[in-house]
CSV table of C-alpha atoms in Angstrom, one decimal:
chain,number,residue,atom,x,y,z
A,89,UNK,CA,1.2,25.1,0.5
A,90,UNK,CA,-0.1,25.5,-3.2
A,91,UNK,CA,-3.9,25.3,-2.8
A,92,UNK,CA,-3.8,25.4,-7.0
A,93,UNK,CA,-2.7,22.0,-6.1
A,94,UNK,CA,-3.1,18.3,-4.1
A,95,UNK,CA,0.2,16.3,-4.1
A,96,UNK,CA,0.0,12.5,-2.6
A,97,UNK,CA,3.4,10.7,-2.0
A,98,UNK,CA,2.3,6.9,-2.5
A,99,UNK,CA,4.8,4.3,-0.8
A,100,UNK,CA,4.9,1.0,0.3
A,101,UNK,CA,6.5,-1.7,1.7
A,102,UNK,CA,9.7,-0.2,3.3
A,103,UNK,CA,10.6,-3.5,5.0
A,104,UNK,CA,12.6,-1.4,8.0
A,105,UNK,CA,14.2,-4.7,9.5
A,106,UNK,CA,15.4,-6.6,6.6
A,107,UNK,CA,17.5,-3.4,4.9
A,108,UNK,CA,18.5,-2.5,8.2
A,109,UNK,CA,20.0,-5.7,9.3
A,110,UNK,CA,21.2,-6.7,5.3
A,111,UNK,CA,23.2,-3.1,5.4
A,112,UNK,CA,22.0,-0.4,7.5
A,113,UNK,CA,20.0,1.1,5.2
A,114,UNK,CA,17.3,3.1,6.7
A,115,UNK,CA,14.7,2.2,3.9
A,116,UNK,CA,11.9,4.6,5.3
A,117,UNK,CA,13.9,7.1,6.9
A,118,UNK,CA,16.2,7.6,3.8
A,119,UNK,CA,13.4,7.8,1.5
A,120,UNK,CA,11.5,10.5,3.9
A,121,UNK,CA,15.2,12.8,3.9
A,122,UNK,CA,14.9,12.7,-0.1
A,123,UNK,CA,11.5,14.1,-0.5
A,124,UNK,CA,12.4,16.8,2.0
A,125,UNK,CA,16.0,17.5,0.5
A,126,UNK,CA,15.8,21.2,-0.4
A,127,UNK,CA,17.5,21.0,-3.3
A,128,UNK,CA,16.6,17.7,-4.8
A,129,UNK,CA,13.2,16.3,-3.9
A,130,UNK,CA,10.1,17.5,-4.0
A,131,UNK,CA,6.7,18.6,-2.4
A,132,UNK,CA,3.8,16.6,-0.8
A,133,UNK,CA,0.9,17.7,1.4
A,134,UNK,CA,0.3,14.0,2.5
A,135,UNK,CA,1.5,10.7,2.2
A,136,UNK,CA,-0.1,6.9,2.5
A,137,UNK,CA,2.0,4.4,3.5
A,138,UNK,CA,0.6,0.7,1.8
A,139,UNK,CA,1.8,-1.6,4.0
A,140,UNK,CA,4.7,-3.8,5.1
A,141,UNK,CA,6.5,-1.6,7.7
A,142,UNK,CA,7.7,-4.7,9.1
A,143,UNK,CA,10.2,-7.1,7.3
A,144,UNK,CA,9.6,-10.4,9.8
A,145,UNK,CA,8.4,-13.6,9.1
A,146,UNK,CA,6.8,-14.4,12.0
A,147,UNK,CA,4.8,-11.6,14.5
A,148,UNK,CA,7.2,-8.6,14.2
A,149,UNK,CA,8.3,-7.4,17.9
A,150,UNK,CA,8.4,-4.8,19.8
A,151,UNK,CA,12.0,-4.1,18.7
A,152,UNK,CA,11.0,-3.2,15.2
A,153,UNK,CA,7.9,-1.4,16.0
A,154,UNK,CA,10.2,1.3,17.9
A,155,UNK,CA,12.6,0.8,14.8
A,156,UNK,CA,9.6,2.1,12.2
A,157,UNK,CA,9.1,5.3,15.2
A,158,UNK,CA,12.3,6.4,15.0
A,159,UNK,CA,12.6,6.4,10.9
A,160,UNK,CA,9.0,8.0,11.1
A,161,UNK,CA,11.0,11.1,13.1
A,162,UNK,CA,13.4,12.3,10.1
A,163,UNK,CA,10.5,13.9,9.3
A,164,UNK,CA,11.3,17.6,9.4
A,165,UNK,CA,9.2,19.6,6.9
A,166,UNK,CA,5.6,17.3,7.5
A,167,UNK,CA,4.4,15.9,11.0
A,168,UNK,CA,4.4,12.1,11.7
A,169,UNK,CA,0.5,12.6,11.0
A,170,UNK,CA,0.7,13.7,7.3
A,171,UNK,CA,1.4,9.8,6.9
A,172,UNK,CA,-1.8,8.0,6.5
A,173,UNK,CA,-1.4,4.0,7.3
A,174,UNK,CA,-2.7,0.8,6.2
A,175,UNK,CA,-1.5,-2.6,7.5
A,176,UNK,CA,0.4,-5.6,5.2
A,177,UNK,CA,1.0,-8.9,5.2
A,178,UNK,CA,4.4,-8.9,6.8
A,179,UNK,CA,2.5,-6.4,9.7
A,180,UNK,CA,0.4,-8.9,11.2
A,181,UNK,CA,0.6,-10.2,14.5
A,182,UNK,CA,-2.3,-11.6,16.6
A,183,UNK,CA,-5.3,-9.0,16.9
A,184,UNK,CA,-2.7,-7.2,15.3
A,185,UNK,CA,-1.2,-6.1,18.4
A,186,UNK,CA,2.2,-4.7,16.6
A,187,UNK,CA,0.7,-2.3,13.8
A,188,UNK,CA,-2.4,-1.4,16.3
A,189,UNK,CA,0.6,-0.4,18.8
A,190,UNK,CA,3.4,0.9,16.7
A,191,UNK,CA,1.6,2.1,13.6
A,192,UNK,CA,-1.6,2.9,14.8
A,193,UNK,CA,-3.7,5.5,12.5
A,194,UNK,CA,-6.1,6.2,14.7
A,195,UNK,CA,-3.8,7.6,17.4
A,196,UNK,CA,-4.7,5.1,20.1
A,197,UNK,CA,-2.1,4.3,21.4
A,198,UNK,CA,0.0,7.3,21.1
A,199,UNK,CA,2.5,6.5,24.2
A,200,UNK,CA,4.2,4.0,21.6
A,201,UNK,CA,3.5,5.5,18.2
A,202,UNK,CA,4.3,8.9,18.7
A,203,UNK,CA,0.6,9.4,16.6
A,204,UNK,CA,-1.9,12.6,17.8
A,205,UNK,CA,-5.1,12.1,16.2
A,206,UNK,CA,-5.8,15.6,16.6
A,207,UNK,CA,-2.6,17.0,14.4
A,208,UNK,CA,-3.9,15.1,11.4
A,209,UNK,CA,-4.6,17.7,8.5
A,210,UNK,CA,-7.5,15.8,7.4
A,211,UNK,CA,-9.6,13.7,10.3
A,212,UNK,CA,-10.0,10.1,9.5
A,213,UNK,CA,-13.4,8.3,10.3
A,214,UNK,CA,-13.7,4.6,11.1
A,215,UNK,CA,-11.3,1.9,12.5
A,216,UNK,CA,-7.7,0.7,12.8
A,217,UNK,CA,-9.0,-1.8,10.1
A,218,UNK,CA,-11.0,0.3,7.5
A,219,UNK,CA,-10.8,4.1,7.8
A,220,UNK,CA,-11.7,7.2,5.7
A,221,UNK,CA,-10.5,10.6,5.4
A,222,UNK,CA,-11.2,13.7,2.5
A,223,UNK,CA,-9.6,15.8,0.6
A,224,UNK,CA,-12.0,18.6,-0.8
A,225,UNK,CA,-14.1,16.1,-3.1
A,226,UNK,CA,-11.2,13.1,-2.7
A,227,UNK,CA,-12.4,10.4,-0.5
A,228,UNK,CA,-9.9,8.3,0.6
A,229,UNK,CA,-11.1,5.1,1.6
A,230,UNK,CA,-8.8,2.9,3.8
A,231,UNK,CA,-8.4,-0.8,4.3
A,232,UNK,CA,-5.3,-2.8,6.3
A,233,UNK,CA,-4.6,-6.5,5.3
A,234,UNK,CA,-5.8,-8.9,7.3
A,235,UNK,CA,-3.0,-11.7,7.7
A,236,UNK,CA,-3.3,-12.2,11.3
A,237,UNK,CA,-6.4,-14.7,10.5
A,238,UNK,CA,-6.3,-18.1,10.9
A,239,UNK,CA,-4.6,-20.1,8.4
A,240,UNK,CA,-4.9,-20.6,5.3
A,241,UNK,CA,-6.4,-17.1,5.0
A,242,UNK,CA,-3.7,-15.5,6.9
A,243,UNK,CA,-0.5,-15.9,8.3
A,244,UNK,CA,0.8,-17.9,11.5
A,245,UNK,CA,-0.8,-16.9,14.7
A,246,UNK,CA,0.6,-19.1,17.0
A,247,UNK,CA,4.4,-20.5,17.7
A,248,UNK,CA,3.5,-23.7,16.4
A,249,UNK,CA,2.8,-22.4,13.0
A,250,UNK,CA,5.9,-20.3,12.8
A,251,UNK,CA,7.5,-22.6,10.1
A,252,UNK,CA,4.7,-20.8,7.9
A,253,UNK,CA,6.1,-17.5,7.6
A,254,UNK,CA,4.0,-14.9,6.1
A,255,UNK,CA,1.6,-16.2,3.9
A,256,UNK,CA,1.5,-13.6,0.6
A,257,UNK,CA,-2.3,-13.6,-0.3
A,258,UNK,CA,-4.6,-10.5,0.4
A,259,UNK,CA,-7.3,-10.9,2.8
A,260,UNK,CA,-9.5,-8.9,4.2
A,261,UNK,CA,-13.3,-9.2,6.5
A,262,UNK,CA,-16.8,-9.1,4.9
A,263,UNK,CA,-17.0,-6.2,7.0
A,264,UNK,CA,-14.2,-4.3,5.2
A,265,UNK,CA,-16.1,-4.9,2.1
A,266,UNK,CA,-19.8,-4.0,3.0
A,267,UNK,CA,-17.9,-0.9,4.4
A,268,UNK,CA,-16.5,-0.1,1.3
A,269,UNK,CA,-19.6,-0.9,-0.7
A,270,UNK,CA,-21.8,1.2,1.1
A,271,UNK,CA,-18.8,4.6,1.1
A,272,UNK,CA,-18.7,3.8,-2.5
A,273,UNK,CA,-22.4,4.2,-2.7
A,274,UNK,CA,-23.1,6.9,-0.6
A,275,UNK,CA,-20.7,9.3,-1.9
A,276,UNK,CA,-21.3,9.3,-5.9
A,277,UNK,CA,-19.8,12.9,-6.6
A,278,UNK,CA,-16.5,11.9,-5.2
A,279,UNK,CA,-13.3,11.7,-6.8
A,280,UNK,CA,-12.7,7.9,-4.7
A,281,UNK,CA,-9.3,6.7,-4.0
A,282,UNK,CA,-9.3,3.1,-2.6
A,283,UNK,CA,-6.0,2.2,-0.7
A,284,UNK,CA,-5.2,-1.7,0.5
A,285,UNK,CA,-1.9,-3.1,0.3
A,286,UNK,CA,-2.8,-6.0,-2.6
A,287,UNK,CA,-3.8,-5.0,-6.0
A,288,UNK,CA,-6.5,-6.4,-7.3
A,289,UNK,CA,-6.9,-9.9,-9.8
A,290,UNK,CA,-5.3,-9.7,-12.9
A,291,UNK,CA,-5.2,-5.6,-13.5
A,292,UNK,CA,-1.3,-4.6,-12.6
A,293,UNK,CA,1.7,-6.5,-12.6
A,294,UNK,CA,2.3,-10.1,-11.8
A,295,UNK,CA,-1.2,-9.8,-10.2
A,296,UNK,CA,-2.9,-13.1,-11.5
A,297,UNK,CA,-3.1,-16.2,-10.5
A,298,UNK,CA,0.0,-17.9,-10.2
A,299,UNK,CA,2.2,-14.9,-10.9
A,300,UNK,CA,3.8,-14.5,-7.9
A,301,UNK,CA,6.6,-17.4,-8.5
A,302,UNK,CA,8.4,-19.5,-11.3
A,303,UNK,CA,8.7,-23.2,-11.9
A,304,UNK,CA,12.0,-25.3,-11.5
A,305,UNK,CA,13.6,-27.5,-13.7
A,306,UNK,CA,11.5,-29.9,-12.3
A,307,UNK,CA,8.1,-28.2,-13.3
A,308,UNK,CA,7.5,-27.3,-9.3
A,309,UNK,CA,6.6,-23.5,-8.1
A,310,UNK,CA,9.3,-21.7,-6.4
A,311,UNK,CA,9.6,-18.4,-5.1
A,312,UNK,CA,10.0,-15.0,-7.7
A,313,UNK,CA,8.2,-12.1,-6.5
A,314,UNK,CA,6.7,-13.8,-3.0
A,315,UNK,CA,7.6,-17.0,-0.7
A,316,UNK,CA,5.6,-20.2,-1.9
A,317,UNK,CA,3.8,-21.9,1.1
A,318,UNK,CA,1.4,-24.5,-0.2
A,319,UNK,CA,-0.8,-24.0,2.7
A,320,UNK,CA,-0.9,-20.1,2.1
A,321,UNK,CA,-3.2,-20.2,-0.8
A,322,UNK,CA,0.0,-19.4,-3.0
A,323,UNK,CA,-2.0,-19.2,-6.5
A,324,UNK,CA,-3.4,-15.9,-4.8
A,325,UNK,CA,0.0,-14.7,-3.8
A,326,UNK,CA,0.0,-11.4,-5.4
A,327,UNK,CA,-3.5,-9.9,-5.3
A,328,UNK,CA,-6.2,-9.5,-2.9
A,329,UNK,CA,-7.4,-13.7,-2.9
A,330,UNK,CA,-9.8,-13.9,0.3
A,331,UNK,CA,-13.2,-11.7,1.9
A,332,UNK,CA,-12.9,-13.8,5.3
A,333,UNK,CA,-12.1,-17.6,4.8
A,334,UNK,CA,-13.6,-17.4,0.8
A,335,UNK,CA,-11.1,-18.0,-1.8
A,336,UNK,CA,-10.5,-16.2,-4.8
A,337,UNK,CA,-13.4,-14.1,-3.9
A,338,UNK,CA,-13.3,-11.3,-6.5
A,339,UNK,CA,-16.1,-9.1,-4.3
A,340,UNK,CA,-14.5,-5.6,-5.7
A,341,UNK,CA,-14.0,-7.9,-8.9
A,342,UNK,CA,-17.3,-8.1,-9.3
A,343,UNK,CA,-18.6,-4.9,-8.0
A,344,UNK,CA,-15.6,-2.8,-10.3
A,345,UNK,CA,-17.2,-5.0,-13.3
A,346,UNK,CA,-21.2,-4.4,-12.6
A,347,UNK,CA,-20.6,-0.3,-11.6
A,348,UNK,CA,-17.5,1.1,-14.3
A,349,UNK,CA,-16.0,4.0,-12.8
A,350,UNK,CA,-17.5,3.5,-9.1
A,351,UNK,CA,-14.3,4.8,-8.2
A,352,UNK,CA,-11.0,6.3,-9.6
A,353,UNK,CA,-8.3,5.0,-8.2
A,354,UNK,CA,-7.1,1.7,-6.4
A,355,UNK,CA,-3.5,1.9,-5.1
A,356,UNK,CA,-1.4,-1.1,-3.8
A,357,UNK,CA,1.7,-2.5,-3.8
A,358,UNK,CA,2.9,-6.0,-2.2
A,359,UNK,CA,4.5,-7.0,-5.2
A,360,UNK,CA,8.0,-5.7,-5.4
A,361,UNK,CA,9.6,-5.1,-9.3
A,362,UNK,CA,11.5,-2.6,-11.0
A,363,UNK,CA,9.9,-0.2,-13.5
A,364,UNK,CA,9.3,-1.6,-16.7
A,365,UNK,CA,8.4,-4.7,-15.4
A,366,UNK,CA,5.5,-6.5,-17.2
A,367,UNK,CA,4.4,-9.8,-16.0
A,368,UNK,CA,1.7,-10.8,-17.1
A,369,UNK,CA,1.3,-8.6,-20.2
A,370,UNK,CA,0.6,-5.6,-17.7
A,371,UNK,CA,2.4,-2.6,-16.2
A,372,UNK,CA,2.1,-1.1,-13.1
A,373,UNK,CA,-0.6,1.4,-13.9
A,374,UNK,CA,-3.4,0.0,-15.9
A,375,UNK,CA,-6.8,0.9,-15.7
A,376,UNK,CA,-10.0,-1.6,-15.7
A,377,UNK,CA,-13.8,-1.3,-15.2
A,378,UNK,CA,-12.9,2.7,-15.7
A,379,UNK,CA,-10.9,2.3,-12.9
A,380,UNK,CA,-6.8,3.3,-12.6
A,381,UNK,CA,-4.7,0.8,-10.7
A,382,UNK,CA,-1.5,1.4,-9.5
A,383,UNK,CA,1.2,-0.7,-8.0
A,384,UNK,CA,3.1,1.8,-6.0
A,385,UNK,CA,6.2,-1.0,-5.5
A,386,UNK,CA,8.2,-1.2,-2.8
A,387,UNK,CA,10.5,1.2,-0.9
A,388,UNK,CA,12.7,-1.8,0.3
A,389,UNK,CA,16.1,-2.8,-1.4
A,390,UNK,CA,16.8,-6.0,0.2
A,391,UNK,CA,13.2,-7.9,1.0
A,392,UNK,CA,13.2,-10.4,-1.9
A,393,UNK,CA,15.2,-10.8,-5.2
A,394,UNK,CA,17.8,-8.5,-5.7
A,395,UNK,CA,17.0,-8.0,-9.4
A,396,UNK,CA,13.4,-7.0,-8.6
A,397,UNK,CA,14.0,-4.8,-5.5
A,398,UNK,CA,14.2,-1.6,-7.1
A,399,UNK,CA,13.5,1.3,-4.3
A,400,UNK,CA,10.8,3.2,-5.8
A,401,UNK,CA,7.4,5.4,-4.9
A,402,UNK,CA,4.7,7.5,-6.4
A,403,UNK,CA,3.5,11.2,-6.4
A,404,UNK,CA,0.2,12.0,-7.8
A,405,UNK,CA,-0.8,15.8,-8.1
A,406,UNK,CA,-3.8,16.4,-8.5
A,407,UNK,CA,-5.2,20.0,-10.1
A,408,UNK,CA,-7.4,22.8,-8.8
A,409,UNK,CA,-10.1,22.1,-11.2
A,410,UNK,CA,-8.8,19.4,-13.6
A,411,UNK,CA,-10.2,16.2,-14.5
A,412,UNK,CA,-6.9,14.2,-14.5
A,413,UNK,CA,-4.2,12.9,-12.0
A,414,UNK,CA,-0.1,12.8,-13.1
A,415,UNK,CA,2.0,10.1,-11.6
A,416,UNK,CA,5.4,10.3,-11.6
A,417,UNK,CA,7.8,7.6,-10.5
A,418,UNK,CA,10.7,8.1,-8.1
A,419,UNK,CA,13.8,6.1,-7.8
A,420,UNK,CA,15.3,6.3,-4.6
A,421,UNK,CA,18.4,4.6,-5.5
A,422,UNK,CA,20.6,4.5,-8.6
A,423,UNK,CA,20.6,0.7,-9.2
A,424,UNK,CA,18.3,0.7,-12.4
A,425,UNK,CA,18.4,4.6,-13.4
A,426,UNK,CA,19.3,7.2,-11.9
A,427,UNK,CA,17.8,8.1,-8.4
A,428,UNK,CA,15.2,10.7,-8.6
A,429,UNK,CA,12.6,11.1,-11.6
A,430,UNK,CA,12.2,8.1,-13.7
A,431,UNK,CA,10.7,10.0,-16.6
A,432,UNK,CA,9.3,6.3,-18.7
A,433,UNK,CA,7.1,5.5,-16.1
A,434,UNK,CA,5.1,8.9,-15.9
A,435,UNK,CA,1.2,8.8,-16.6
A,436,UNK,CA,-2.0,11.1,-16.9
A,437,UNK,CA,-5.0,9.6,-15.5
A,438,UNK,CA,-8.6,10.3,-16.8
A,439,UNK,CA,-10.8,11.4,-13.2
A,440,UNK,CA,-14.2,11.1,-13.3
A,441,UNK,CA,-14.6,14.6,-12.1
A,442,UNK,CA,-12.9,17.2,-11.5
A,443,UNK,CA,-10.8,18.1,-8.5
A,444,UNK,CA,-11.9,20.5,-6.0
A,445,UNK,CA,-10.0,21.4,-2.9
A,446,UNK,CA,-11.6,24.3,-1.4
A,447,UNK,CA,-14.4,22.4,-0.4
A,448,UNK,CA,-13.0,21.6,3.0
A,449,UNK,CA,-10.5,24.5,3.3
């Protein structure tokens, strides 16, 4: 390991079930094998998965819960716990049983999910729904989706709402916000990364109001980037819509817009699209109330429109000493360029410090 150096592989939304039973494509597994190959990927101390493990409609089962264990074990250079995880939309399942059991970052239930709390290179603090973890002066701050609440805020949680499916709109508890309010507060010479599988209103991609479909012919909404359900809260469909049964609350809106710079970083995904995508007039980096956001896309090929399916993830690297992140952009298939670096969508980020590692080690 390069202590000159931090490197954080940013992914999301792998989908297992749906590429496995549309082709057999192992959408996590393959994309862990190409960041390990030897000859053609490249290096990462740690990784954060966003979100969407699952590709169900309805509760994922057991079935693909072992599924997403076995893809976690190509892992051959980094340990199952150099992956940090949040839950998504598509994850939920009452008390969220399946990502608490099969996912679990906390290591409690290690029996099923293969997860040691103990091998983790950097301790995590909290709860299965809102942890924290550092990185010499990077604090990571953690929070899973929560679609497993009652309708409309989240999705089905009984058999009689199956015909919902999973509604698309980000949700998560007042707790999960006062949580991140006071972190945000109490730690003011961080470098603060904020992970949750939605992006926030209106700052990356398709992320406003609306943006998540198309009209018809006839002038009605129908599905682009997410599934319309009119009961879902579907104008919300691509960005983080309720704090517990609130709509459109905008509470790290708001907070972002009254404290610039508060923190440095917000990473999501949820909205899958190819590169150069701009709905919206934005990209998938932009940077707002001093703050970088970046849609890390998806990792799935065959969840959603083919066109916008594009396999993709992020590396940041961070620098012993430097007040700026790069991103780089991998394609892990060759259906838009060709797989591996996709040089257009490379960035610097201003920091609003700079990185030090050695504090912890």
């Amino acid at each position: 390991m390069n202590k000159r150096y931090f490197r954080l592989w940013a992914c999301c939304c792998a989908h297992v079930g749906t590429d496995l039973r549309a082709s057999g494509r192992e959408s996590l597994a393959e994309a862990i094998r190409q960041t390990e190959n030897d000859s053609s990927g490249f290096e990462w101390d740690i990784a954060v998965h966003l979100g969407d493990l699952s590709g169900s409609q309805t509760p994922p089962e057991d079935e693909e819960g072992k599924e997403v264990v076995r893809q976690f074990s190509s892992l051959k250079k980094h340990a199952r716990e150099h992956f940090y995880n949040i839950a998504g939309n598509h994850d939920a399942s009452p008390n969220q049983r399946w990502f608490r059991r099969w996912v679990d970052p906390l290591g409690e239930n290690t029996r099923f999910s293969l997860v040691d709390a103990s091998k983790r290179p950097y301790p995590i603090e909290g709860t299965w729904e809102r942890y924290s973890f550092r990185v010499g002066n990077v604090l990571f701050l953690m929070m899973s989706d929560r679609n497993d609440l009652e309708p409309p805020v989240g999705r089905l949680i009984t058999r009689e709402d199956e015909q919902h499916g999973g509604y698309p709109a980000g949700a998560v508890t007042s707790e999960t916000f006062s949580w991140w309010r006071r972190k945000v507060e109490e730690n003011p010479d961080a470098i603060i990364i904020t992970a949750h599988h939605h992006m926030l209103k209106e700052t990356t991609v398709a992320s406003g109001p609306w943006e998540g479909f198309e009209r018809d012919e006839g002038g009605r909404w129908r599905p682009h980037y997410h599934g319309y359900f009119a009961n879902g809260a579907p104008e919300g469909a691509s960005y983080l819509y309720f704090v517990d049964r609130k709509r459109d609350a905008q509470a790290f809106e708001r907070y972002l817009a009254a404290h610039p710079g508060a923190i440095d970083l917000w990473l999501g995904g949820h909205t899958h699209t190819y590169p150069d995508d701009n709905k919206g007039g934005r990209s998938h980096i932009e940077r707002k109330w001093g703050v970088n956001f970046i849609n890390v896309a998806a990792l799935t090929r065959h969840h959603g429109r083919k066109e916008l399916c594009i396999p993709m993830s992020r590396l940041l690297t961070f620098k012993e000493g430097a007040k700026e992140c790069r991103v780089q952009c991998y394609l892990h298939t060759s259906d838009y360029a060709p797989q591996g670096w996709y040089t257009p969508a490379e960035r610097v980020l201003r920091l609003s410090k700079p990185f030090r590692r050695r504090e912890v080690e």
